[in-house]
Structure formats: structure tokens, C-alpha cells
Short mmCIF file of C-alpha atoms in Angstrom, two decimals:
data_model
loop_
_atom_site.label_atom_id
_atom_site.label_comp_id
_atom_site.label_asym_id
_atom_site.label_seq_id
_atom_site.Cartn_x
_atom_site.Cartn_y
_atom_site.Cartn_z
CA MET A 1 -95.61 16.54 35.39
CA LYS A 2 -92.45 14.84 36.07
CA ASN A 3 -92.27 13.21 32.81
CA ASN A 4 -93.28 16.39 30.89
CA ILE A 5 -90.34 18.19 32.49
CA LEU A 6 -88.25 15.40 31.41
CA PHE A 7 -89.45 15.75 28.04
CA LEU A 8 -88.97 19.44 27.48
CA ILE A 9 -85.23 19.26 28.66
CA CYS A 10 -84.47 16.54 26.27
CA MET A 11 -86.23 18.70 23.43
CA LEU A 12 -84.13 21.49 24.44
CA LEU A 13 -80.78 19.49 24.47
CA CYS A 14 -81.66 17.90 21.06
CA PRO A 15 -83.82 20.48 18.92
CA LEU A 16 -86.23 18.77 16.78
CA GLY A 17 -85.83 15.25 18.33
CA LYS A 18 -82.19 14.90 16.80
CA THR A 19 -79.81 12.67 18.93
CA PHE A 20 -75.87 13.23 18.52
CA ALA A 21 -73.61 10.37 18.42
CA ARG A 22 -69.86 10.76 19.55
CA VAL A 23 -67.66 11.20 16.49
CA GLU A 24 -64.72 8.78 16.34
CA THR A 25 -61.41 10.52 15.94
CA PRO A 26 -59.61 8.33 12.87
CA GLU A 27 -56.22 6.76 13.76
CA TRP A 28 -54.76 9.01 11.38
CA GLN A 29 -55.60 12.25 13.19
CA SER A 30 -54.13 10.90 16.62
CA GLN A 31 -50.51 11.01 17.75
CA TYR A 32 -50.85 7.69 19.61
CA ALA A 33 -52.06 5.70 16.78
CA ILE A 34 -48.20 4.48 16.02
CA GLY A 35 -49.03 1.34 14.68
CA LEU A 36 -51.07 -2.03 15.20
CA ASN A 37 -49.74 -5.37 15.17
CA LYS A 38 -46.58 -4.78 13.71
CA LEU A 39 -43.61 -6.74 14.35
CA ALA A 40 -40.86 -5.23 16.83
CA PRO A 41 -38.10 -3.31 15.16
CA HIS A 42 -35.21 -5.22 14.34
CA ALA A 43 -31.81 -5.69 12.54
CA TYR A 44 -32.20 -6.96 8.78
CA VAL A 45 -31.82 -10.79 8.75
CA TRP A 46 -32.21 -12.17 5.46
CA PRO A 47 -33.20 -15.75 4.80
CA TYR A 48 -30.90 -17.25 2.51
CA LYS A 49 -30.57 -20.74 0.81
CA GLU A 50 -28.96 -23.31 3.37
CA GLY A 51 -25.39 -23.45 2.45
CA ASP A 52 -25.32 -20.69 -0.13
CA ILE A 53 -22.33 -19.02 1.36
CA ASN A 54 -21.56 -16.67 -1.73
CA SER A 55 -25.06 -15.07 -1.57
CA VAL A 56 -24.82 -14.48 2.08
CA ARG A 57 -21.21 -12.66 1.34
CA ALA A 58 -22.48 -10.56 -1.42
CA GLN A 59 -25.58 -9.70 0.40
CA ASP A 60 -27.85 -10.76 -2.66
CA TYR A 61 -30.69 -11.27 -0.56
CA GLU A 62 -33.19 -10.50 -3.43
CA GLN A 63 -32.25 -13.59 -5.25
CA SER A 64 -32.92 -16.04 -2.27
CA PRO A 65 -35.59 -18.18 -2.53
CA TYR A 66 -37.18 -17.02 0.48
CA TYR A 67 -37.59 -13.47 -0.82
CA MET A 68 -40.59 -12.19 -2.82
CA SER A 69 -40.80 -8.70 -4.21
CA LEU A 70 -44.19 -7.03 -4.56
CA ASN A 71 -42.94 -4.04 -6.55
CA GLY A 72 -44.39 -3.33 -9.68
CA THR A 73 -47.79 -2.55 -11.10
CA TRP A 74 -50.73 -2.09 -8.57
CA LYS A 75 -54.20 -1.03 -9.51
CA PHE A 76 -54.84 2.42 -7.65
CA ASN A 77 -57.79 4.80 -6.91
CA TRP A 78 -56.94 8.38 -5.83
CA VAL A 79 -59.74 10.66 -4.33
CA ARG A 80 -59.46 14.25 -2.75
CA ASN A 81 -60.69 13.29 0.76
CA PRO A 82 -61.53 10.23 2.84
CA ASP A 83 -65.25 10.58 2.51
CA LYS A 84 -64.84 9.84 -1.32
CA ARG A 85 -62.53 6.72 -0.81
CA PRO A 86 -64.02 3.30 -1.84
CA VAL A 87 -64.67 1.67 1.66
CA ASN A 88 -64.98 -1.73 0.92
CA PHE A 89 -62.21 -1.84 -1.68
CA TYR A 90 -60.13 -4.34 0.46
CA ARG A 91 -62.82 -7.17 0.07
CA PRO A 92 -61.39 -9.66 -2.58
CA ASP A 93 -64.57 -9.55 -4.37
CA PHE A 94 -64.38 -5.77 -4.76
CA TYR A 95 -64.34 -4.95 -8.73
CA THR A 96 -61.17 -2.93 -9.44
CA GLY A 97 -61.34 -3.22 -13.42
CA GLY A 98 -62.03 0.23 -13.81
CA TRP A 99 -59.01 1.41 -11.78
CA ASN A 100 -55.79 2.88 -13.03
CA ASP A 101 -52.39 1.21 -12.58
CA ILE A 102 -49.61 2.62 -10.50
CA GLN A 103 -45.78 1.65 -9.82
CA VAL A 104 -44.86 0.72 -6.65
CA PRO A 105 -42.53 2.03 -5.07
CA GLY A 106 -43.38 5.48 -6.27
CA ASN A 107 -44.74 8.62 -5.15
CA TRP A 108 -48.40 9.42 -6.69
CA GLU A 109 -47.72 13.06 -7.34
CA CYS A 110 -45.13 11.74 -9.74
CA GLN A 111 -47.21 9.75 -11.45
CA ASN A 112 -50.21 12.29 -12.22
CA TYR A 113 -52.18 12.41 -8.81
CA GLY A 114 -52.20 15.47 -6.85
CA ILE A 115 -49.70 18.07 -6.77
CA PRO A 116 -46.08 17.86 -5.24
CA ILE A 117 -45.49 20.70 -2.71
CA TYR A 118 -42.00 21.99 -1.86
CA MET A 119 -41.44 23.45 1.28
CA ASN A 120 -38.58 24.42 3.72
CA GLU A 121 -39.53 24.19 7.31
CA THR A 122 -43.19 25.10 7.27
CA TYR A 123 -46.19 22.73 7.21
CA GLU A 124 -47.47 22.36 3.71
CA PHE A 125 -50.99 21.88 5.01
CA ASP A 126 -50.76 25.16 7.13
CA ASP A 127 -52.21 27.27 4.15
CA PRO A 128 -55.28 29.10 3.07
CA MET A 129 -55.42 27.01 0.09
CA PHE A 130 -56.15 24.06 2.38
CA HIS A 131 -58.28 26.33 4.61
CA PHE A 132 -56.52 25.00 7.45
CA LYS A 133 -54.39 26.19 10.17
CA LYS A 134 -51.80 24.18 12.12
CA ASN A 135 -53.53 22.63 14.98
CA PRO A 136 -51.60 19.31 16.26
CA PRO A 137 -52.26 16.47 16.25
CA PHE A 138 -54.90 17.23 13.44
CA VAL A 139 -54.68 17.52 9.82
CA PRO A 140 -56.81 18.62 6.75
CA TYR A 141 -59.72 16.60 6.00
CA GLU A 142 -61.26 17.82 3.41
CA ASP A 143 -58.30 18.29 1.68
CA ASN A 144 -56.43 14.82 2.77
CA GLU A 145 -56.12 12.63 -0.32
CA VAL A 146 -56.25 9.22 -0.01
CA GLY A 147 -54.85 6.30 -2.52
CA SER A 148 -55.98 3.01 -2.27
CA TYR A 149 -53.77 0.30 -3.62
CA ARG A 150 -54.68 -3.32 -4.69
CA ARG A 151 -52.67 -6.38 -5.80
CA THR A 152 -52.37 -10.15 -5.83
CA PHE A 153 -49.75 -12.73 -5.03
CA VAL A 154 -49.24 -16.51 -4.99
CA LEU A 155 -46.88 -18.00 -2.31
CA PRO A 156 -44.32 -20.39 -3.79
CA GLU A 157 -44.86 -24.11 -2.55
CA SER A 158 -41.54 -24.28 -0.86
CA TRP A 159 -42.79 -21.59 1.58
CA ILE A 160 -45.53 -23.83 3.08
CA GLY A 161 -44.73 -24.66 6.40
CA ARG A 162 -42.30 -21.73 7.17
CA ARG A 163 -42.71 -18.39 8.76
CA ILE A 164 -43.95 -15.51 6.65
CA VAL A 165 -43.49 -11.99 6.94
CA LEU A 166 -44.82 -8.79 4.96
CA CYS A 167 -42.70 -5.75 4.94
CA PHE A 168 -43.55 -2.33 3.91
CA GLU A 169 -39.85 -0.40 3.83
CA GLY A 170 -41.46 3.25 3.55
CA VAL A 171 -45.21 4.59 3.08
CA THR A 172 -45.96 8.26 3.46
CA SER A 173 -47.91 9.21 5.61
CA PHE A 174 -50.02 6.91 7.31
CA TYR A 175 -51.70 3.56 5.90
CA TYR A 176 -53.92 0.59 6.98
CA VAL A 177 -53.04 -2.78 5.17
CA TRP A 178 -55.41 -5.72 4.76
CA LEU A 179 -54.68 -9.54 3.63
CA ASN A 180 -57.67 -11.35 2.12
CA GLY A 181 -60.10 -8.98 3.34
CA GLU A 182 -58.92 -9.11 7.01
CA LEU A 183 -57.05 -5.78 8.47
CA LEU A 184 -53.68 -6.73 9.45
CA GLY A 185 -52.93 -3.33 11.14
CA TYR A 186 -51.78 0.08 10.27
CA ASN A 187 -48.50 2.44 10.48
CA GLN A 188 -47.80 6.25 11.09
CA ASP A 189 -43.80 6.08 10.59
CA SER A 190 -43.44 6.82 7.13
CA LYS A 191 -39.74 6.48 6.77
CA THR A 192 -38.99 3.48 8.64
CA PRO A 193 -39.74 -0.38 7.90
CA ALA A 194 -43.16 -1.96 9.24
CA GLU A 195 -43.68 -5.80 9.26
CA TRP A 196 -46.78 -8.01 9.94
CA ASP A 197 -46.53 -11.66 10.57
CA ILE A 198 -48.91 -12.96 7.90
CA THR A 199 -48.26 -16.88 8.49
CA ASN A 200 -51.61 -17.80 9.78
CA LYS A 201 -53.15 -15.35 7.28
CA VAL A 202 -51.94 -16.19 3.56
CA LYS A 203 -53.27 -19.06 1.88
CA GLN A 204 -52.45 -21.28 -1.05
CA GLY A 205 -53.16 -19.98 -4.18
CA GLU A 206 -54.24 -16.22 -4.96
CA ASN A 207 -53.67 -13.97 -1.93
CA THR A 208 -55.41 -10.36 -2.33
CA LEU A 209 -53.25 -7.40 -0.58
CA ALA A 210 -54.81 -3.82 -0.08
CA VAL A 211 -53.46 -0.66 1.20
CA GLU A 212 -55.06 2.55 1.75
CA VAL A 213 -52.50 5.55 2.25
CA TYR A 214 -53.44 9.22 3.49
CA ARG A 215 -51.25 11.94 2.31
CA TRP A 216 -50.96 13.49 6.09
CA SER A 217 -51.38 12.16 9.47
CA ALA A 218 -50.63 13.43 12.96
CA GLY A 219 -47.10 12.25 11.96
CA ALA A 220 -46.79 14.60 9.33
CA TYR A 221 -45.98 17.36 12.19
CA LEU A 222 -42.59 15.10 12.58
CA GLU A 223 -41.73 15.30 9.24
CA CYS A 224 -41.48 18.94 8.76
CA GLN A 225 -37.99 19.66 6.48
CA ASP A 226 -36.50 20.77 3.57
CA MET A 227 -37.81 18.46 0.94
CA TRP A 228 -40.59 17.69 -1.19
CA ARG A 229 -43.69 16.72 0.38
CA LEU A 230 -45.13 13.69 -1.36
CA SER A 231 -47.22 10.98 -0.72
CA GLY A 232 -47.75 7.08 -1.55
CA ILE A 233 -45.97 3.77 -1.27
CA GLU A 234 -42.63 5.16 -1.90
CA ARG A 235 -40.00 2.16 -0.86
CA ASP A 236 -40.00 -1.42 -1.37
CA VAL A 237 -42.77 -3.86 -0.49
CA TYR A 238 -41.88 -7.50 -0.38
CA LEU A 239 -42.37 -10.85 1.58
CA TYR A 240 -39.73 -13.17 3.02
CA SER A 241 -40.04 -16.81 4.83
CA THR A 242 -37.79 -17.96 7.61
CA PRO A 243 -37.84 -21.34 9.40
CA GLU A 244 -40.42 -21.55 12.45
CA GLU A 245 -37.37 -21.19 14.64
CA TYR A 246 -35.46 -18.17 13.75
CA ILE A 247 -33.16 -15.20 14.70
CA ALA A 248 -35.41 -12.51 15.32
CA ASP A 249 -32.99 -9.78 16.09
CA TYR A 250 -29.15 -9.28 16.85
CA LYS A 251 -26.62 -6.72 17.68
CA VAL A 252 -22.92 -6.28 17.56
CA VAL A 253 -20.68 -5.00 20.52
CA SER A 254 -17.19 -4.07 19.78
CA PRO A 255 -15.80 -2.36 23.32
CA LEU A 256 -12.17 -2.00 24.20
CA ASP A 257 -10.50 -4.46 26.66
CA LYS A 258 -11.12 -3.32 30.45
CA ASN A 259 -7.47 -3.46 31.39
CA LEU A 260 -5.08 -1.53 28.68
CA TYR A 261 -7.89 -0.27 26.18
CA LYS A 262 -5.49 -1.27 23.73
CA ASP A 263 -7.25 -4.38 22.02
CA GLY A 264 -10.76 -4.41 21.03
CA GLU A 265 -13.41 -7.16 21.96
CA PHE A 266 -15.87 -8.15 19.32
CA SER A 267 -19.34 -10.10 20.38
#
């Protein structure tokens, strides 16, 4: 009798014998998922060739042998919502031969994907067109476009035995990053650089870099201002290499002297 009662309760709670799994909230719908595995923010410390004082003074870091731009042509796939995205595209053996090319940096709306939206002080997704009313931190799902980016690169031999960093200067709005099929992390701050130390993840020969970008995320609630609302990898992407012992950060302090407050002190 006891077992029958328990069975009836289960049937009432789970009609037709169905079970319900807990739905995981994706990171791009969470205000707490600011980033994963990123390096701490720091001042720019460009690596130059030893003794190349002229390049340092000219701040010509792009000509440094320890800087590699990843700007240019990437393979690209665009879909209208996350359910249609190519889930396994980050795997090096995934075939991208049928994908289109896109220029990085650049917004995908300016390259014939999706629609650029201009707004002043309201949220562009808080609109009947997207069948969505603002509900922080959540953003639309069915209309949240996803761009998948792929490219390869080969490291210079002179970088072997050195520390190697991958930097994205700006990606809107949320993105995951994989290298050679391994998840490096994610970032939700679209207007500040994000870096990952990839020293132990790169290999000699060809490396595969994959980035999955979501048009909107919880962070979009902080980016409502008078501007065009655009998406994608919109600032420089690059690698740089430092010695194993390196300057991680610095700051300049210039107070007045404590006696007469006439002379400046510099440190």
C-alpha cells in the first residue's frame, strides 16, 4: 500500500512519467560571469627586441619581433539564435570549408550579417520586434545572434621557451575562446581588453583559435547609451611574447613634495 501511494505521488508530480532536469543558466545570461581564466588587468607592457631603443621611443610595438597580429580574414558562421550554432566548431578537425570569410576587427552587422540598431538611452532588445521585455540580467534567447569565428596561426621559432599571451582588445558582447580544442575561458566586458596566458597550450606548427560571440549578454544592460548597437570582434586581436621573467604591471606616481608643495616628485 505504501509503495502504491508513493507511485501515485510521483505520477502526479511527473505527468506521463516524465522527469525534469534542472536547466542551466548560460554564462552570458549571468551578471556574475564576468570572465574566466583571464589575466589581471594591467598597463601596457610591450615587448621589444633587446637594445631597440628607437622602437621603444616611437612606441612602434607592432614591428616588434615579439608581437603577432591576428587581425585579417577569419572563417565565420552566423546564426539567429544559440540553438542553431555549430556547437563543436572549436574542434580543430571541424570542417569550415563551407563557411564565409569575415574581416577582423569589424562588426558583423557592417559585413552583411544581422541588422545594425541605433538607440539613444533605451535597450534595443526591449522591443516587440524581439518579443522580449527587459528583465535584468536576462536578454533574448530566440533572437540572440551568435557568430562563430575560426583561424589558424603558427608561432615564430624565436618565441620557443618564452611566455605567450593572447589578447582581445574588444569583443561585443560576450564570447568564449578555445585554442586547439581546449576552452581558454570567456569574457563579458566588451570595451576593455581580455588576455589569456597560452604558454602551455600553444604548440609548434599550426594552432587553431576559435571564438564564439553572442550579440547580447547580461553585460548589455551596462552598455545602454547613445550609439550604434553592433556586435562581433570589433578591436585588435594579437599575440605577444615576453621573457619567462617579466614586468606584469606598473604605475606612475607624481605627488608634490611634502614641505613646500612646490616641487614634483616622480616615481
